[in-house]
Coordinates of C-alpha atoms in Angstrom, one line a residue:
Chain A
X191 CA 9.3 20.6 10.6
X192 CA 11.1 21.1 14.1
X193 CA 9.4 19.6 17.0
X194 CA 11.3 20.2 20.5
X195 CA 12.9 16.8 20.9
X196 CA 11.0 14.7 23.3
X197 CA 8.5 17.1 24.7
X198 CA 4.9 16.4 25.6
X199 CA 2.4 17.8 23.6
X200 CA -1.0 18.7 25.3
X201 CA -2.9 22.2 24.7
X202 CA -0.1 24.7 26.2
X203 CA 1.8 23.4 23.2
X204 CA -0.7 25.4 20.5
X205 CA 2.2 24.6 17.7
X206 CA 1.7 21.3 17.9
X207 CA -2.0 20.8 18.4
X208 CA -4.0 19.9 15.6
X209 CA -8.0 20.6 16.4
X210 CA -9.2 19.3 13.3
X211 CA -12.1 20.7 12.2
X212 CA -12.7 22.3 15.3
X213 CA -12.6 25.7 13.9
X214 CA -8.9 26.5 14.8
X215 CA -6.8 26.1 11.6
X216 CA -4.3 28.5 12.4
X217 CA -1.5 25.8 13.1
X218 CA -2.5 22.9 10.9
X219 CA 0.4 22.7 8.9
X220 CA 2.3 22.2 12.0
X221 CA 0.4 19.4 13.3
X222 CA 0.0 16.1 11.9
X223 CA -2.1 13.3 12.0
X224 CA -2.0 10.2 14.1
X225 CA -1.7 8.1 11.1
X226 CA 1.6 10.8 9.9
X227 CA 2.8 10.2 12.9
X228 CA 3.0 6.7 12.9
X229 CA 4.3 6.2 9.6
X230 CA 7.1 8.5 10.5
X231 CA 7.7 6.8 13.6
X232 CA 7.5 3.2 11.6
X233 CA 9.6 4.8 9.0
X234 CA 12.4 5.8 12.1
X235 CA 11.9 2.2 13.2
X236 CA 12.5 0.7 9.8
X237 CA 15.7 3.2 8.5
X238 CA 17.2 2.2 12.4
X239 CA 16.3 -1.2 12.0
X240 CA 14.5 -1.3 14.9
X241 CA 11.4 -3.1 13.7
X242 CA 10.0 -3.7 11.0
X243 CA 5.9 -2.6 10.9
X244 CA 4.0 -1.2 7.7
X245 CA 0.7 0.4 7.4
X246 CA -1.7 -1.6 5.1
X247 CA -2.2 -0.5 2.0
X248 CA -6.6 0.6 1.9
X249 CA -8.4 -1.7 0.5
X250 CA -10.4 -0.8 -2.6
X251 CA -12.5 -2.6 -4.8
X252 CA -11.3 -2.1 -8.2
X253 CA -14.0 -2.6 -11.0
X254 CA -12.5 -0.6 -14.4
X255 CA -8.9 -0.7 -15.2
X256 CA -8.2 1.7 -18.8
X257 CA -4.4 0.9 -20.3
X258 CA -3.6 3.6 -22.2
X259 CA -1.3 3.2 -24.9
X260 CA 2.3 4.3 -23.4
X261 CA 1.7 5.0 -20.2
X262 CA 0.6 3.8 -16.7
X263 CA -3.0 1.4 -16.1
X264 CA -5.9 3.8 -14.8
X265 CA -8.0 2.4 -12.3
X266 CA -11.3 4.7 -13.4
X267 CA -13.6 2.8 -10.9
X268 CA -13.5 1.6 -7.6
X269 CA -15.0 1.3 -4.4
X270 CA -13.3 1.8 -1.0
X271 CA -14.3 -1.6 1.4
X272 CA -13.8 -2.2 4.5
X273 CA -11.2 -3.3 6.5
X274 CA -11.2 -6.9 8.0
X275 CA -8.3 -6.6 9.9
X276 CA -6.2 -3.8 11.7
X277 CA -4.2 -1.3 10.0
X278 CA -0.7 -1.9 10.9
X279 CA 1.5 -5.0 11.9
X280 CA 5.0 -6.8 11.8
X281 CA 7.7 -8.0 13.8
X282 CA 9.6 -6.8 16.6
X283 CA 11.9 -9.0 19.1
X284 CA 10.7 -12.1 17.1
X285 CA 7.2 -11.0 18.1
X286 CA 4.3 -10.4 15.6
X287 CA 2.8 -6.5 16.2
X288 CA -0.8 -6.0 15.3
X289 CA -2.8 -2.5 16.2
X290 CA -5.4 0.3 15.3
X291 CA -5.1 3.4 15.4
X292 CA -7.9 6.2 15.9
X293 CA -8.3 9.6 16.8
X294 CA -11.3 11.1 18.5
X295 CA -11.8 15.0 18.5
X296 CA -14.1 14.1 22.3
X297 CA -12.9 15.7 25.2
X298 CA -14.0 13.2 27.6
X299 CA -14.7 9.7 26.1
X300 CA -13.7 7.5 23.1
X301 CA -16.7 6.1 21.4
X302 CA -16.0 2.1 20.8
X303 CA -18.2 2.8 17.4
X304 CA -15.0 4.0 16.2
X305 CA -13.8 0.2 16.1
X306 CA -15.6 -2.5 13.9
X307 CA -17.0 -5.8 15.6
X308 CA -14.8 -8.0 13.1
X309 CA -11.6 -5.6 14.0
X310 CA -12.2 -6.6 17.8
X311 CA -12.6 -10.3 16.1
X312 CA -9.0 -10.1 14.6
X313 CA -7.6 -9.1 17.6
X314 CA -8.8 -11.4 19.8
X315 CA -7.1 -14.0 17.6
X316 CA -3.9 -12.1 17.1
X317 CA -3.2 -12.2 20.8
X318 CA -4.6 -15.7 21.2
X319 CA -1.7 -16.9 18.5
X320 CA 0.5 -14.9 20.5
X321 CA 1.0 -11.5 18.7
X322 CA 1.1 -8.2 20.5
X323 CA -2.3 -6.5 20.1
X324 CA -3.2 -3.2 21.2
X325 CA -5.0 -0.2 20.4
X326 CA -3.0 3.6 19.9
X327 CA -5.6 6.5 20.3
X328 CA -5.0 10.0 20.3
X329 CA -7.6 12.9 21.7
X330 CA -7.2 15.3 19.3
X331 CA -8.1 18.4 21.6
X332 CA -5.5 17.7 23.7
X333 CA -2.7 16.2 21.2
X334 CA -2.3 13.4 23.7
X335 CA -1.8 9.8 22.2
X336 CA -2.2 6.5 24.7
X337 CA -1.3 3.1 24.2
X338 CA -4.1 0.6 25.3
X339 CA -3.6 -2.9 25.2
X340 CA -5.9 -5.1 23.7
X341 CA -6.6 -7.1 26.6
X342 CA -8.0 -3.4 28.0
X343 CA -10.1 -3.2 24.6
X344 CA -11.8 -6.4 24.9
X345 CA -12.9 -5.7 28.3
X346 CA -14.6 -2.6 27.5
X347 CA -16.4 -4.6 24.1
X348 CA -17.7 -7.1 26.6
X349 CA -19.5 -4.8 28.7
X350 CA -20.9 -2.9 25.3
X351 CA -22.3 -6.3 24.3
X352 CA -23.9 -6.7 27.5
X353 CA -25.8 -3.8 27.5
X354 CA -22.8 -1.6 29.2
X355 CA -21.1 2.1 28.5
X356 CA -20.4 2.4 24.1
X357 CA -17.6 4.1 25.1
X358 CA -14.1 4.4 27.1
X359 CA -13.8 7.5 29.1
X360 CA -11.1 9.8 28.6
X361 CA -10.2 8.8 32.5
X362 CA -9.8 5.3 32.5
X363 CA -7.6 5.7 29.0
X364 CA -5.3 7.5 31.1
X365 CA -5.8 4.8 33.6
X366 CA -5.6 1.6 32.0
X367 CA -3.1 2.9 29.0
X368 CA -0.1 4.6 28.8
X369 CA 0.8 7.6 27.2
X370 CA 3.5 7.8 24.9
X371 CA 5.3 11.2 24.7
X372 CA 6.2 13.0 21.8
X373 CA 9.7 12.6 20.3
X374 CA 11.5 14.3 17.9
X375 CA 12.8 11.3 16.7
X376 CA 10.4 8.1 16.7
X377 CA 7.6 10.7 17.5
X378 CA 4.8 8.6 18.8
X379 CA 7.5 5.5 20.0
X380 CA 4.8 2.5 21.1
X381 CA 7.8 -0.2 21.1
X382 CA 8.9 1.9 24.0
X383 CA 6.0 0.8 26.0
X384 CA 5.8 -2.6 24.3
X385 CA 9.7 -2.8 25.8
X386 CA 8.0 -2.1 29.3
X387 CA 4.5 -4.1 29.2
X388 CA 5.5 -8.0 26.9
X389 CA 9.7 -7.8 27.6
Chain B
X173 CA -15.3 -27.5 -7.0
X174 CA -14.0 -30.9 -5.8
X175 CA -10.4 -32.2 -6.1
X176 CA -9.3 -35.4 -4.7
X177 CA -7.7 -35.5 -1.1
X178 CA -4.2 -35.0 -0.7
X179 CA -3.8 -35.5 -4.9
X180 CA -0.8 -34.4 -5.9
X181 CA -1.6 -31.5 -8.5
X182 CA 0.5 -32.9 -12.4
X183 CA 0.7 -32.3 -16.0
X184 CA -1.8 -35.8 -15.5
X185 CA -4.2 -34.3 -13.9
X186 CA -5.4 -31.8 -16.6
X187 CA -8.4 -31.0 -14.0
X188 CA -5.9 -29.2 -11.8
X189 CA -4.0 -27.9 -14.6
X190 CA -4.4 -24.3 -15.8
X191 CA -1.8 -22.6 -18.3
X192 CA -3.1 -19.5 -17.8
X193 CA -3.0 -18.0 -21.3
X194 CA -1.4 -21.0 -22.8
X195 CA -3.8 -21.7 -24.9
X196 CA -5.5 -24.4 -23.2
X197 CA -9.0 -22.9 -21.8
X198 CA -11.0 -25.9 -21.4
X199 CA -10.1 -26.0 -17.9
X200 CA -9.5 -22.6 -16.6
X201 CA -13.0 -23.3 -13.9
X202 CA -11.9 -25.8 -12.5
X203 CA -7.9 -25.2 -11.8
X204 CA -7.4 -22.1 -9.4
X205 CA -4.3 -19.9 -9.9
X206 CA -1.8 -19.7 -6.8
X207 CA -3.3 -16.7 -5.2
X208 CA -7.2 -18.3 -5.0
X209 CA -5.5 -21.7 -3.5
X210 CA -3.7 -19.0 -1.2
X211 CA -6.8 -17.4 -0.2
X212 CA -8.9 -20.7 0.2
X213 CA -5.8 -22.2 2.7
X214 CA -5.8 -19.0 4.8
X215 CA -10.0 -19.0 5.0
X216 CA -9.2 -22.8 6.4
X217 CA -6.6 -21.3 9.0
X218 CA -8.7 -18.6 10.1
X219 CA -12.2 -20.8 10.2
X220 CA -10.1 -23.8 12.2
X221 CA -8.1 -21.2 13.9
X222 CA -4.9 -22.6 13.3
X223 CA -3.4 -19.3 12.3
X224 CA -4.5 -15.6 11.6
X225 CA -2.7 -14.7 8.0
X226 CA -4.0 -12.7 4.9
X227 CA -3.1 -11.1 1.5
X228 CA -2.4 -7.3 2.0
X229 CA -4.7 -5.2 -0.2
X230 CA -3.0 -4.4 -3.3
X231 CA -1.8 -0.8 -3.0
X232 CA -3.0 1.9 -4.9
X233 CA -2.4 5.4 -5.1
X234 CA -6.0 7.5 -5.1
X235 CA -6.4 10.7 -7.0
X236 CA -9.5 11.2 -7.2
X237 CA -12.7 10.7 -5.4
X238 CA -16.4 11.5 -6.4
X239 CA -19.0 11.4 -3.0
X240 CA -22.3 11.2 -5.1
X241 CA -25.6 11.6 -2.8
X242 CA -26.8 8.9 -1.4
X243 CA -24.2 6.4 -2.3
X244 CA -20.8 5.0 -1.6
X245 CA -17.8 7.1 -3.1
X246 CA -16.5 6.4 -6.2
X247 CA -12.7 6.4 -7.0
X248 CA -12.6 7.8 -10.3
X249 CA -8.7 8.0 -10.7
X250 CA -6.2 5.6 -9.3
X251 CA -2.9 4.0 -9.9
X252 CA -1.5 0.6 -9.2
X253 CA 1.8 1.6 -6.9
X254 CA 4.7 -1.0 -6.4
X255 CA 4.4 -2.8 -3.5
X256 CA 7.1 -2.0 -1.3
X257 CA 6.8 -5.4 1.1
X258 CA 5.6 -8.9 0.4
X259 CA 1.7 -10.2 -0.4
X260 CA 1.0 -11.9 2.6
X261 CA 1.7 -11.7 6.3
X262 CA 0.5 -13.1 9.7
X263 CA 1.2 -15.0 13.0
X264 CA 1.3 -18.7 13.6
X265 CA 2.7 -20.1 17.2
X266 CA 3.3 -16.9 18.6
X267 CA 6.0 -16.5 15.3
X268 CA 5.3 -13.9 12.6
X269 CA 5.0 -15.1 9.2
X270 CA 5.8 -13.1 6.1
X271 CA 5.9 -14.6 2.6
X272 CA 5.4 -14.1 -1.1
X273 CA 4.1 -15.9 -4.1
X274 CA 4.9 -16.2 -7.3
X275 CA 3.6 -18.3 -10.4
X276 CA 5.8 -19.4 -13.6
X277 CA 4.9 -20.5 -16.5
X278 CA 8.8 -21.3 -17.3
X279 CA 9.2 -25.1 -17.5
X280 CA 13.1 -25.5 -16.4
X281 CA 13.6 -22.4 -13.9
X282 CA 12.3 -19.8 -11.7
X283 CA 13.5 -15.8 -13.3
X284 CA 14.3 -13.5 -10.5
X285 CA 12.9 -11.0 -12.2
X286 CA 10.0 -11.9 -10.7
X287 CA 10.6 -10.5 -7.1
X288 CA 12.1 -7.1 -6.5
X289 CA 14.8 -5.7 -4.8
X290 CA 13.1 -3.9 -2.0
X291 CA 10.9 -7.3 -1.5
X292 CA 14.1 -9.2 -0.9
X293 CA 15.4 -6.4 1.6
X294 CA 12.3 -6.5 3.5
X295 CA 12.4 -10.1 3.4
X296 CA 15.9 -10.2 4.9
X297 CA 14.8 -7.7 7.5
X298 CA 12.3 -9.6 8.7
X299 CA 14.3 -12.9 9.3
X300 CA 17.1 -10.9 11.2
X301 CA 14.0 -9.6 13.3
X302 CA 13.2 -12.8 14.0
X303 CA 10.2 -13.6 11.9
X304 CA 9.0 -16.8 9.5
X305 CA 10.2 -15.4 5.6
X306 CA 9.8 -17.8 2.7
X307 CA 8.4 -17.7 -0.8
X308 CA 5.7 -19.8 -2.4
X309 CA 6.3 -20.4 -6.4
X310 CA 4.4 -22.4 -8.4
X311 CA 5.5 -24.1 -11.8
X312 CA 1.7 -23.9 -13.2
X313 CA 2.9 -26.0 -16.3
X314 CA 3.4 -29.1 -13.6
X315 CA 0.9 -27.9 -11.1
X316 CA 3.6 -28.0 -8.7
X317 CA 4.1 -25.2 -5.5
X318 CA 7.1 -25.4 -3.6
X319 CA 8.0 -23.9 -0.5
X320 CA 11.1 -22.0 -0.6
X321 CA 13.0 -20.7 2.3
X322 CA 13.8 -17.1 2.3
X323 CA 17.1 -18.1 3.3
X324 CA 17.7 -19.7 0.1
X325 CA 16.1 -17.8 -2.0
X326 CA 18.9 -14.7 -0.7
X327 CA 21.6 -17.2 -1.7
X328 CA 20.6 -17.2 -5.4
X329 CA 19.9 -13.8 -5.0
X330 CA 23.0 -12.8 -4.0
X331 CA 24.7 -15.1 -6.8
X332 CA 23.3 -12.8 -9.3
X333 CA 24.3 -9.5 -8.0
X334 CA 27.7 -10.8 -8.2
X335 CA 27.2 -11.7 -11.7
X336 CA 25.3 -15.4 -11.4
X337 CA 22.6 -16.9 -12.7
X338 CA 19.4 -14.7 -12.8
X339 CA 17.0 -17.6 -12.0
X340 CA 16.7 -20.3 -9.8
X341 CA 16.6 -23.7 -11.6
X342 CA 13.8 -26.0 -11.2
X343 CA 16.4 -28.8 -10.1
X344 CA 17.8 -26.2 -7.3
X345 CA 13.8 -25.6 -6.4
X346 CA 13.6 -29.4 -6.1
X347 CA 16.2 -29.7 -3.7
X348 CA 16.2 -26.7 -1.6
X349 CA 12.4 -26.6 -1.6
X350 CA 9.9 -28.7 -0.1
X351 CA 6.9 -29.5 -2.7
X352 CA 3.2 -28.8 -0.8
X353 CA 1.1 -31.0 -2.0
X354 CA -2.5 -30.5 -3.1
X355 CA -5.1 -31.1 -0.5
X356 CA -9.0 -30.2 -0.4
X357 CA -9.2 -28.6 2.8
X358 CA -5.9 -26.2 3.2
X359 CA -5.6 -27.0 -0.6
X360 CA -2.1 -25.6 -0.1
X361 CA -0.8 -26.6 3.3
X362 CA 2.6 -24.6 3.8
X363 CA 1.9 -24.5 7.5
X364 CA 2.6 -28.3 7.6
X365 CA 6.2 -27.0 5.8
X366 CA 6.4 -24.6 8.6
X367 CA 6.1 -27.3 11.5
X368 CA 9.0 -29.5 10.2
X369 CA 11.3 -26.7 9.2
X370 CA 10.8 -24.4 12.4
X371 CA 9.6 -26.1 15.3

């Protein structure tokens, strides 16, 4: 794949916008998803030593293991369960790295449903033992992906719980996150900002 | 189950003892292998919040997936996949924690067969980045768990790709290790290991 090196995406960019499942399939092969893109940017990180941060493996719930006779244990039955913590996490500058990442197809909000009550749980404690905590979302439509601190998160929760908005607008992402270009190389590069926001 | 405070876990104290698949079943309720003490200590740091750490789901590659009406999906074909970092990982005082465990049932040394070589890369990685690295081993025979600095763990294991010994003794685990002791709460308390060594 050959992705202009550091140019912005957005939706004048059509060969790198994904609308999943938004009836325009013409260019998915081109685009990829937020979770692609971080593991090739974490991969970047990891062959340039730069940090080292790994998606969690999913967790499933395995119940019936066969062991064939020469050759590999099948797992024949399992159950996908859900996640108590966040997806990714390491260490960068001696500091422990801890986030989520979610897309939203929305044009104009990101719907906090998106984010379990025991995630929000976990990172409340991450950044209380003095990890870096934050949130990467990406609106789909318009192939834009924003860092938002935790902090930022929590806030937002808060209000939910008392009776406030379910949701973050598209506006105050822009607002209270930052937006991390895409790069050829590191193609959604978050330590960037983390260089800018904790160093 | 109830163990004595602060006992330490011997050959003595059959209770505690389980040689899994030694022969000996009498006990195999009561003693708890490495990775349930694991799970039990972590449950204490996260319910006292004294530290946020946990086992990373075992990774699995999925094939394929049945969605049957009305109920969960059912993995129907799945393999176990090597994992390509260590078992458990975390933050404690701001400092990112990384380690791995590992039972023997060896009496006189620890085979380095038992860890693989990309473990021991990302193990290295992470202390050059700054983070906590070490390796829990238990002797199950004695009952014993040691705490093992990653540090010297990469001295023995770069002793054998230069032709050395391809194990660590029990003697050299004695001295370079520091023994945990059992305990009820935080049955294994390597945190306590952690204080003295790092802080």
């Amino acid at each position: 794949m050959n992705y202009p090196n550091g140019k912005k995406g957005s939706l004048t960019q059509p060969s790198q916008s994904r609308p999943s499942g938004a009836g325009n399939h013409a260019f998915s092969n081109r685009g990829m998803t937020l979770e692609e893109d971080i593991n090739e940017t974490n991969r970047f990180y990891l062959d340039t030593d730069k940090a080292i941060i790994h998606k969690k493996p999913t967790p499933v719930q395995i119940v019936k293991v066969n062991y064939p006779k020469r050759s590999a244990a099948v797992i024949t039955e399992a159950y996908f369960k859900q996640a108590s913590t966040t997806d990714y996490n390491g260490v960068y500058r001696s500091k422990h790295i801890d986030f989520e990442a979610k897309e939203t197809k929305n044009k104009t909000l990101f719907p906090l449903a998106n984010i379990h009550n025991h995630q929000v749980a976990h990172m409340r404690s991450v950044v209380e033992h003095g990890g870096i905590c934050f949130l990467l979302i990406r609106f789909t439509l318009y192939q834009e992906t924003y860092f938002l601190p935790a902090e930022k998160l929590f806030q937002h929760w808060d209000d939910k719980l008392k009776g406030g908005r379910k949701s973050i607008s598209y506006d105050q992402i822009c607002q209270e996150g930052h937006q991390i270009p895409f790069q050829y190389q590191a193609r959604i590069d978050y330590l960037a900002i983390i260089d800018k926001l904790y160093f």
